[in-house]
Amino acid sequence: MSYAKVLSVGLAGVTGQLVEVEADLSPGLPAVVLSGLPDTALNEARDRVRAAIVNSGQRWPSRRITVNLLPAGMRKTGSAFDLAIAVVLLGGAGELPLAAFDGVAIFGELGLDGTVRPVRGALPMVAAAAKGGISRVVVPIGNAGEAAVVPGVEVKAVDTLHRLVAFVRDGAPLLDPPESGPETEPDGPDLADVAGQALGRRAIEVAAAGGHHVALLGPPGAGKTMLAERLPSILPELDDEAALEVTALHSVAGVLPPGGQLRRRPPFQAPHHTATVQALVGGGSGLARPGAVSLSHQGVLFLDEAAEFTGRALDALRQPLETGRILLRRADGATEYPARFQLVLAANPCPCAKPAGDQFCECSPLARRRYIGRLSGPLLDRIDVQVTLDPLGAAELLAPHSGSEPSAVVADRVLKARAAAAARWSEQGWRTNGDVPGAALRRPPWRLPAADTKALRTRLDHGSLSARGFDRILRLAWTIADLDGRHRPDGDDVFEATQLRTGIAP
Ligand SMILES: [Zn+2]
């Protein structure tokens, strides 16, 4: 027999796709030809597979070998096809009966010594196999935990090519996935730890309830980072679909902890201001690595010292903020990843960032305006909640922490407010108040009584409030009413919304 075929799985973005790996062995000058749009890594597969087969004690077929990957139109990336290529070569050479692989998908990277190494993206690959009607997969032992997360698929694992060959020839056992880890993820930091800072606490509660982006301005020691880190603790847990998507993204990035379980908590990412654009949005050679914008999908992206990020880095956030996705264009094709995050910016009010009360800041008003001006424009425009926090006084810092409301209590209000908003906007397809276009809130039936927006309209007329700012305040007012369990915002809600909007820019 000189023809053989097995099933494997490839990745397009965060979506897996079944791939047929076929081999034809014909008499002629010994050579290996790979076809089906292979990238560089796949060409390197030729050398890895040859070494792995020989070093596993198998004979390398001394014939003209053509390996083809289907569908031809799909871009194949990375080293995950190694194991399937090795199996199909041995099958085609008549060294290995392949009946055991009927209806089985196989993937894994091969080391030169024949070890089977884990690959990035195993979770979405196994999910794609399941969706394609495959009920059994053979994966690297290092991926077995995450593969076992996918329901409806029997997962078997291998550590070496030799083990797989021995299984087919002699019925030697394959490996089982490890026992899954504890059911609950470790608790993140809790709002009960934050003393004082009523405005900051309120800002992130409203942000969580309405899905609003947040900017926190204030001197060092105002608790900006503490507050941002606690936003995930008051957001609802991810539902099944979101959890699978988030876990899949972390799988493609290769940052899933071993053990394998779905991520139920909204992720939190805090890239440093020196992070490259690539670290922020993703990229790299081979299988593009998701960046911070995708690793914070369905969670929180926190930019501390936001004014210190480069203009290029901040600009790169515009596309995901607008579309909830990031398209990575590269020479060998484009990859798209989900990137719908809640943005939290924190910034000092001026470049010197001297702790207030310690030394007086000597920055000129112009220097201060310029510094914050780096954030302005399209980015700040998208941020509904913008507040300036005061430094915590000694009295607040030394007060017993027991008075602070814990995250669980706040999370309960947030959950109810989100449910109310989702029900109200269900016909329009908006999930949170943060999704609602401003114009919708200025028209019946959602327009508020003139008396409740009088102060806002006056400021609009005087030019101390932009039309966009006006819309943002209306969105916040609806969230405040939702948090309070009322059907419509009143004048007081509009007033509080104004306080939560006017901290940084007019
Ligand atoms: Zn200063």
XYZ file of C-alpha atoms and ligand atoms in Angstrom, residues 350-353 361-363 368, ligand 1:
9
model
C 1.072 65.322 35.648
C 4.447 64.019 34.472
C 6.285 64.496 37.790
C 3.782 62.362 39.707
C 4.141 69.513 42.146
C 5.929 72.153 40.098
C 4.528 71.169 36.737
C -0.139 69.062 32.948
Zn 3.734 67.567 38.547
